[in-house]
Short mmCIF file of C-alpha atoms in Angstrom, two decimals:
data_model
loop_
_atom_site.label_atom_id
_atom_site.label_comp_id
_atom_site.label_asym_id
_atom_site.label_seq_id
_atom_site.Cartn_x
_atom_site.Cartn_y
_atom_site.Cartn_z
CA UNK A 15 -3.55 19.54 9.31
CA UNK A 16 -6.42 16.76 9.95
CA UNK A 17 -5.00 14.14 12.41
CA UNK A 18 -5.99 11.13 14.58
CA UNK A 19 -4.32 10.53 17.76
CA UNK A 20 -4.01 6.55 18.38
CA UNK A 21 -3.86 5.12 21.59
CA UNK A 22 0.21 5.56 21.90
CA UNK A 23 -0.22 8.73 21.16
CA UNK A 24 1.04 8.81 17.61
CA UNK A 25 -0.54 11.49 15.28
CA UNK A 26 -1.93 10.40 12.46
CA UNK A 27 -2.30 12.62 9.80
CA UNK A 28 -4.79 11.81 6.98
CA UNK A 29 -6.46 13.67 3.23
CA UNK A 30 -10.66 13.90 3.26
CA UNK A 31 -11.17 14.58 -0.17
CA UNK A 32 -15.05 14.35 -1.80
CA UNK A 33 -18.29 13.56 -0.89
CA UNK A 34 -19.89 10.04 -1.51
CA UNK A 35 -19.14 6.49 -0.18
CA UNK A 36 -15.95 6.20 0.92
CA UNK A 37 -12.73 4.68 -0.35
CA UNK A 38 -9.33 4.57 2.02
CA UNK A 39 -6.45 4.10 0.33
CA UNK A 40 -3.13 3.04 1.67
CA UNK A 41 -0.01 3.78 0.96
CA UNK A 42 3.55 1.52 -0.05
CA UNK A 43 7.04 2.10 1.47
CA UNK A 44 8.52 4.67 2.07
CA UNK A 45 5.92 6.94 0.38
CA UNK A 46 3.31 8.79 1.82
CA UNK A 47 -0.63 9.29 0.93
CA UNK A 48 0.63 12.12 -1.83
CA UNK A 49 1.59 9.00 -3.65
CA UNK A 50 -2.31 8.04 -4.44
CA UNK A 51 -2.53 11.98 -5.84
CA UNK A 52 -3.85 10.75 -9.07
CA UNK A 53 -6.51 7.70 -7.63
CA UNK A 54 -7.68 10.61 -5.21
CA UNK A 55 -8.07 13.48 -7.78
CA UNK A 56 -9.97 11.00 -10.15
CA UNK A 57 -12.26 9.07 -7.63
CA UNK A 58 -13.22 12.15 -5.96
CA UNK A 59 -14.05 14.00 -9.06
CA UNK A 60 -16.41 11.15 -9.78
CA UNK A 61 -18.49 11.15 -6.30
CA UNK A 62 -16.66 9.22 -4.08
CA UNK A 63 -15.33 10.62 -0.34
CA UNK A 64 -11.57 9.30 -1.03
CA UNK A 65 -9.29 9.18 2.47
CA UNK A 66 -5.23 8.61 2.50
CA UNK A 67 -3.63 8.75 5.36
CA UNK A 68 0.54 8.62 6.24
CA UNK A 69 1.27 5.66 8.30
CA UNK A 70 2.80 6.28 11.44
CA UNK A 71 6.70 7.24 10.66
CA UNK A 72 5.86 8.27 7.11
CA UNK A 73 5.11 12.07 5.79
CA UNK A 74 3.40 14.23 7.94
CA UNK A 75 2.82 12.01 10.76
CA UNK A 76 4.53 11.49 14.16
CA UNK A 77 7.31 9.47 13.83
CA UNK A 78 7.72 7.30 17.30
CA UNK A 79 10.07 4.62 18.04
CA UNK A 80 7.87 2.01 18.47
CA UNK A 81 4.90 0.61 16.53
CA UNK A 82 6.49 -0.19 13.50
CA UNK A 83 4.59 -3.68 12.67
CA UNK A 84 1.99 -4.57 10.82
CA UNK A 85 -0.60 -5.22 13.78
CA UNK A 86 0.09 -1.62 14.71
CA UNK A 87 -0.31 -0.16 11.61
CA UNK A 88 -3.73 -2.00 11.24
CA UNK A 89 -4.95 -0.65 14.21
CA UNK A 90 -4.00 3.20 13.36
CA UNK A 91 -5.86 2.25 10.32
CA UNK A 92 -9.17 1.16 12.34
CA UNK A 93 -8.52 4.39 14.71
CA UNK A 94 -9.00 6.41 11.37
CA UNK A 95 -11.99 4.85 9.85
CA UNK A 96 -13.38 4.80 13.55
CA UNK A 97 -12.77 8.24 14.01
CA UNK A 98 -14.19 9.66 10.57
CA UNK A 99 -17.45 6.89 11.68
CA UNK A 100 -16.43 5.46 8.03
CA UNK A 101 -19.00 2.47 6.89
CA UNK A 102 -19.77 0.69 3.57
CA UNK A 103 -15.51 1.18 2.85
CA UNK A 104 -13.52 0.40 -0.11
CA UNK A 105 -10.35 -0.51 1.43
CA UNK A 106 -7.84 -0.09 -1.34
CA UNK A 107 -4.04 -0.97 -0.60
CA UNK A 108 -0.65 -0.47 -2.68
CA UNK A 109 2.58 -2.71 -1.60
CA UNK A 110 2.85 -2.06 1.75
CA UNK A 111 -0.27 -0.99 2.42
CA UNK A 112 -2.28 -4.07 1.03
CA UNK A 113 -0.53 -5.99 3.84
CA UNK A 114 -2.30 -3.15 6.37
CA UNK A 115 -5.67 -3.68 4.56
CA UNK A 116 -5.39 -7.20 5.31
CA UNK A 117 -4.12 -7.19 8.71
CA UNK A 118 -7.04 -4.70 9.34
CA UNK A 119 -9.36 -7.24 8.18
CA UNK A 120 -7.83 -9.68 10.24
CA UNK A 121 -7.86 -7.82 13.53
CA UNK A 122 -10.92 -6.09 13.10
CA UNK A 123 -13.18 -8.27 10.67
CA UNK A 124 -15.28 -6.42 7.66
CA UNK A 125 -18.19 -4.91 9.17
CA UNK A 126 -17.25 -1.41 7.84
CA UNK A 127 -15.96 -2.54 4.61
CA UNK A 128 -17.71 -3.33 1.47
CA UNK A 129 -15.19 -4.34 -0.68
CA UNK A 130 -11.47 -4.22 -1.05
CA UNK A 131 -8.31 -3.59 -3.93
CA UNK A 132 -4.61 -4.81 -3.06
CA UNK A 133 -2.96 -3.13 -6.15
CA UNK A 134 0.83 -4.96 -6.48
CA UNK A 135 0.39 -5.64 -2.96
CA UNK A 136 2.76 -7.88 -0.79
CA UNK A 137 0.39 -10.29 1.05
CA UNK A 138 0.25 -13.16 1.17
CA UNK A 139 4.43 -13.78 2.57
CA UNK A 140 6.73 -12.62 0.97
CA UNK A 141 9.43 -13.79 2.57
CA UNK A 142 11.16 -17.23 1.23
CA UNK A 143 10.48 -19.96 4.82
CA UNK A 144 10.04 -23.92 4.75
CA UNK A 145 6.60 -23.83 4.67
CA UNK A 146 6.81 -20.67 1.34
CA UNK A 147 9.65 -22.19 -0.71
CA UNK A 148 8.13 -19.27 -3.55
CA UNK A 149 8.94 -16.23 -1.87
CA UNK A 150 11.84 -13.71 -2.12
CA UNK A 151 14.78 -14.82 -0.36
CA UNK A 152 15.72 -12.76 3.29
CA UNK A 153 19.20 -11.85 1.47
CA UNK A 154 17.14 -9.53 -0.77
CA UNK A 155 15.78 -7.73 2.62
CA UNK A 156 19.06 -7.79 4.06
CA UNK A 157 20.37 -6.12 1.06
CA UNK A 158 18.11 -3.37 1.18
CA UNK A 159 18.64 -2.66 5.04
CA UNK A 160 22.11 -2.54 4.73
CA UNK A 161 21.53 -0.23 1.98
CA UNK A 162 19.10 1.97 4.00
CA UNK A 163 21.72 2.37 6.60
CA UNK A 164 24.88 2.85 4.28
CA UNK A 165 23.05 5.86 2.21
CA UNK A 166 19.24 5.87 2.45
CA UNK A 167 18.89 9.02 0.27
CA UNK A 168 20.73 6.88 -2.81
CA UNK A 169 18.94 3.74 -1.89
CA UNK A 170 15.63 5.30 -2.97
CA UNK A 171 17.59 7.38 -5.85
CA UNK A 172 18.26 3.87 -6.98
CA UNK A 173 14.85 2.53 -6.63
CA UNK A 174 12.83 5.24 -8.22
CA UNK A 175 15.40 5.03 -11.04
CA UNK A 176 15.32 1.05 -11.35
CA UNK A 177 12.96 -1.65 -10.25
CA UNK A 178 10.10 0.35 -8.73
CA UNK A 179 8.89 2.00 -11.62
CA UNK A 180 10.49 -0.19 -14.36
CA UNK A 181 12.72 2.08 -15.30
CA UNK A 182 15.34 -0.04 -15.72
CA UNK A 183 13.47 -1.94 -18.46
CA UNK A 184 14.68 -1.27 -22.10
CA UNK A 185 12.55 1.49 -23.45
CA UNK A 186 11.10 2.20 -20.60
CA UNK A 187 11.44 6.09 -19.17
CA UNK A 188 10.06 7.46 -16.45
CA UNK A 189 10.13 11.06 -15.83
CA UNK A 190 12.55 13.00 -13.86
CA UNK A 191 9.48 14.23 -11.46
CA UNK A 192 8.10 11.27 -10.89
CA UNK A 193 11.05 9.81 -9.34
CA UNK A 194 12.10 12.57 -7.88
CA UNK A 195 8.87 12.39 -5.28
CA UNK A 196 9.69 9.07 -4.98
CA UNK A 197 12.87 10.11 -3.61
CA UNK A 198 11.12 12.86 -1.69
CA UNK A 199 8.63 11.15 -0.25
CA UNK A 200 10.99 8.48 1.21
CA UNK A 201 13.32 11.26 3.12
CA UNK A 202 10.03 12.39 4.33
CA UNK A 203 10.12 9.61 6.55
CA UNK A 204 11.66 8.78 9.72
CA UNK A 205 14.80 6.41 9.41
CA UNK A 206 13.85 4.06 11.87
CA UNK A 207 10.37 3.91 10.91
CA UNK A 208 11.73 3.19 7.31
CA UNK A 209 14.12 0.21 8.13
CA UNK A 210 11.71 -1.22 10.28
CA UNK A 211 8.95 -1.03 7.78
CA UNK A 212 11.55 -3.48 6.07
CA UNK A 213 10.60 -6.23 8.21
CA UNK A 214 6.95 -5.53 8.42
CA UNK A 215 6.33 -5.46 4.77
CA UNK A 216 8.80 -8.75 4.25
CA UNK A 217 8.18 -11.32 7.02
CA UNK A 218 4.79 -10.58 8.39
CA UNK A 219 2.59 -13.97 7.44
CA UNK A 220 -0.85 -12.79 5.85
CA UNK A 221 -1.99 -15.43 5.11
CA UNK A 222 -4.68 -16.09 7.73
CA UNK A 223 -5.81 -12.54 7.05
CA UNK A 224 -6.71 -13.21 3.61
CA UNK A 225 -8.79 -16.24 4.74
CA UNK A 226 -10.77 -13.89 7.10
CA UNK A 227 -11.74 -11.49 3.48
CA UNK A 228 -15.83 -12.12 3.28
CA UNK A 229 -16.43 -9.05 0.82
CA UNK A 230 -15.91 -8.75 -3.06
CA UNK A 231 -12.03 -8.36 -3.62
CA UNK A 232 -9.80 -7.35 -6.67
CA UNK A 233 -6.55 -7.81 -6.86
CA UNK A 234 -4.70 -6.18 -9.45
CA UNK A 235 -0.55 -6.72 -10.45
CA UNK A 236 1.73 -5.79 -13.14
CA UNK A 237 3.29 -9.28 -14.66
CA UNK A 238 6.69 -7.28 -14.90
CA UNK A 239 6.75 -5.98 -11.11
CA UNK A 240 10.14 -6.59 -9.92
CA UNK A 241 9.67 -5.78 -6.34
CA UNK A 242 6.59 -7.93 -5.51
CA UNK A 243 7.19 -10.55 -8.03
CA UNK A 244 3.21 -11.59 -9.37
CA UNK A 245 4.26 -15.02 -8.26
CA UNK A 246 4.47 -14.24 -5.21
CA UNK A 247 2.20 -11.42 -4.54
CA UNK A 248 -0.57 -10.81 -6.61
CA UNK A 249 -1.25 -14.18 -8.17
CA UNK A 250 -1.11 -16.19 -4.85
CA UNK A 251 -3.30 -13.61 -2.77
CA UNK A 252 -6.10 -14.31 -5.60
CA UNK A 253 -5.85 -18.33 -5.27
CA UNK A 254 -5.93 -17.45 -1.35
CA UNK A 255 -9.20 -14.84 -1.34
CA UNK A 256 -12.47 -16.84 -2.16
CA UNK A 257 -13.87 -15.00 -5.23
CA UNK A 258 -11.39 -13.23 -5.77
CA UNK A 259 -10.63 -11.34 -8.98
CA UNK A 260 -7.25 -10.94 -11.01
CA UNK A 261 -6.31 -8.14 -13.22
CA UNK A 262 -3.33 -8.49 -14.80
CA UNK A 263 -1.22 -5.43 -16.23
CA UNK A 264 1.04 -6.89 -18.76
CA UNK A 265 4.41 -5.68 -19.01
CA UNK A 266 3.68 -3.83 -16.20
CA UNK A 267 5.93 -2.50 -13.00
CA UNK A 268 5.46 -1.91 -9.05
CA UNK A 269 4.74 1.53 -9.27
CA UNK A 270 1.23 1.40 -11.04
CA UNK A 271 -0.20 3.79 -9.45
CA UNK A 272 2.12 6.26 -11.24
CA UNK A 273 3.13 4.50 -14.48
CA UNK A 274 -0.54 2.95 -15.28
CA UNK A 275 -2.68 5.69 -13.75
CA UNK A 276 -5.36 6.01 -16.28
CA UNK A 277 -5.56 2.32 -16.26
CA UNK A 278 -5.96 1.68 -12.86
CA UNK A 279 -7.98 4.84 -12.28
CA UNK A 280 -10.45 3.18 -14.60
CA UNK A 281 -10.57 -0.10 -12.88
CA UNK A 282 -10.90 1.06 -9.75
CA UNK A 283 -14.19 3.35 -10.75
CA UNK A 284 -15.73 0.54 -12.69
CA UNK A 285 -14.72 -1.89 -9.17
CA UNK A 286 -16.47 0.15 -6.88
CA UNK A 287 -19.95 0.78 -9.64
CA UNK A 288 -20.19 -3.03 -8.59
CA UNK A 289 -21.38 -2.29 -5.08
CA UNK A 290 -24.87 -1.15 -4.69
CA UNK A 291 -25.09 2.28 -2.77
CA UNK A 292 -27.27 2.10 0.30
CA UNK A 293 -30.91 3.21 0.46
#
């Protein structure tokens, strides 16, 4: 398996896919980089060299006690691009992992990166405080912890067959396969790592990170996503980012990435045509 070793010594494991400029996509919790199968198949196909890695406690990677934060998982981020010498980057991040693209950027700036995609992502705060009277309130965190540690392997049963992919919606289905990797993916990964993530995802503050985004940025959210409410998430991020552009997916869930493929597949292709290759 291709790894990176960060500085604590966690493993990192990551997919090289393709030839081209590169695009590194990461992942939302508790998945893994399988879940960007179908943005990795497509962009590489059409000549771009497409990374995903597992962050640390997730999939294939080492699952350590500590380093379960945001800042950390920015860094392990910035050890992989460093390590494959990655320039000109698309950073592209779903859920979880647009609050890693944007804690990259603001720990380590954007002089590899060309432009970047939060797809339903949870920046800016998600978390309801004082000073973010719109966000989710800490029982709905709470909730899900205490169902993490009561029976984590039904807590995702009940995800994949609910809010994250819509499924609960009337006349929506989802297939039995795709939320059975759902539910695969998420035993993949460690328990603590998992719970932990909770907290990282929910409380961590990114909003100075998106003030430190200098490069062309689209953000892209279903209007129907129940887990990162649009309000909170993807519409906010855009007011915060200076040029930033919304895409809206009406009707649409969380799980894009799955439920929207073609869609999104399509907008990120026609994204990154907007960047001029180097010379």
């Amino acid at each position: 398996m291709a790894t990176v070793t960060t500085l604590d010594g966690t493993e990192i494991y990551y997919k090289d896919w393709g030839e081209g400029r590169p695009v590194v996509l990461s992942h939302g919790w508790p998945l893994q980089a399988d879940s960007w199968e179908a943005q990795m198949l497509f962009l590489a196909s059409n000549g771009y060299r497409v990374v995903a890695h597992d962050r640390r406690g997730h999939g294939r990677s080492s699952q350590p006690w500590n380093g379960n934060d945001m800042n950390t998982y920015a860094d392990d981020l910035a050890a992989l691009i460093s390590h494959l010498d990655l320039r000109e980057v698309t950073l592209v991040g779903f859920s979880t992992g647009g609050g890693e693209v944007a804690r990259y950027v603001g720990r380590h700036g954007t002089d590899r990166v060309a432009q970047i995609v939060l797809v339903s992502s949870v920046p800016p705060f998600m978390l309801k405080t004082d000073d973010n009277p719109g966000g989710v309130p800490v029982e709905v965190f709470d909730g899900l912890r205490a169902a993490s540690l009561a029976d984590r392997s039904q807590a995702y049963r009940d995800l994949a067959d609910g809010p994250f992919f819509g499924a609960n919606r009337p006349g929506q289905e989802r297939s039995q396969g795709i939320r059975d990797s759902f539910w695969l993916q998420g035993m993949q990964t460690g328990a603590r790592n998992a719970f932990e993530c909770i907290a990282a995802f929910s409380a961590t503050d990114f909003r100075p990170d998106l003030a430190a985004f200098d490069v062309p940025t689209l953000v892209i959210h279903g209007d129907d996503d129940q887990v990162v409410p649009i309000e909170v998430g993807g519409r906010r991020s855009a007011e915060l980012v200076k040029g930033a552009e919304l895409t809206v997916y009406e009707g649409a869930p969380h799980g894009i990435t799955e439920t929207h493929k073609d869609r999104l597949n399509a907008d990120l292709l026609a994204f990154l045509a907007t960047y001029p290759a180097s010379a």
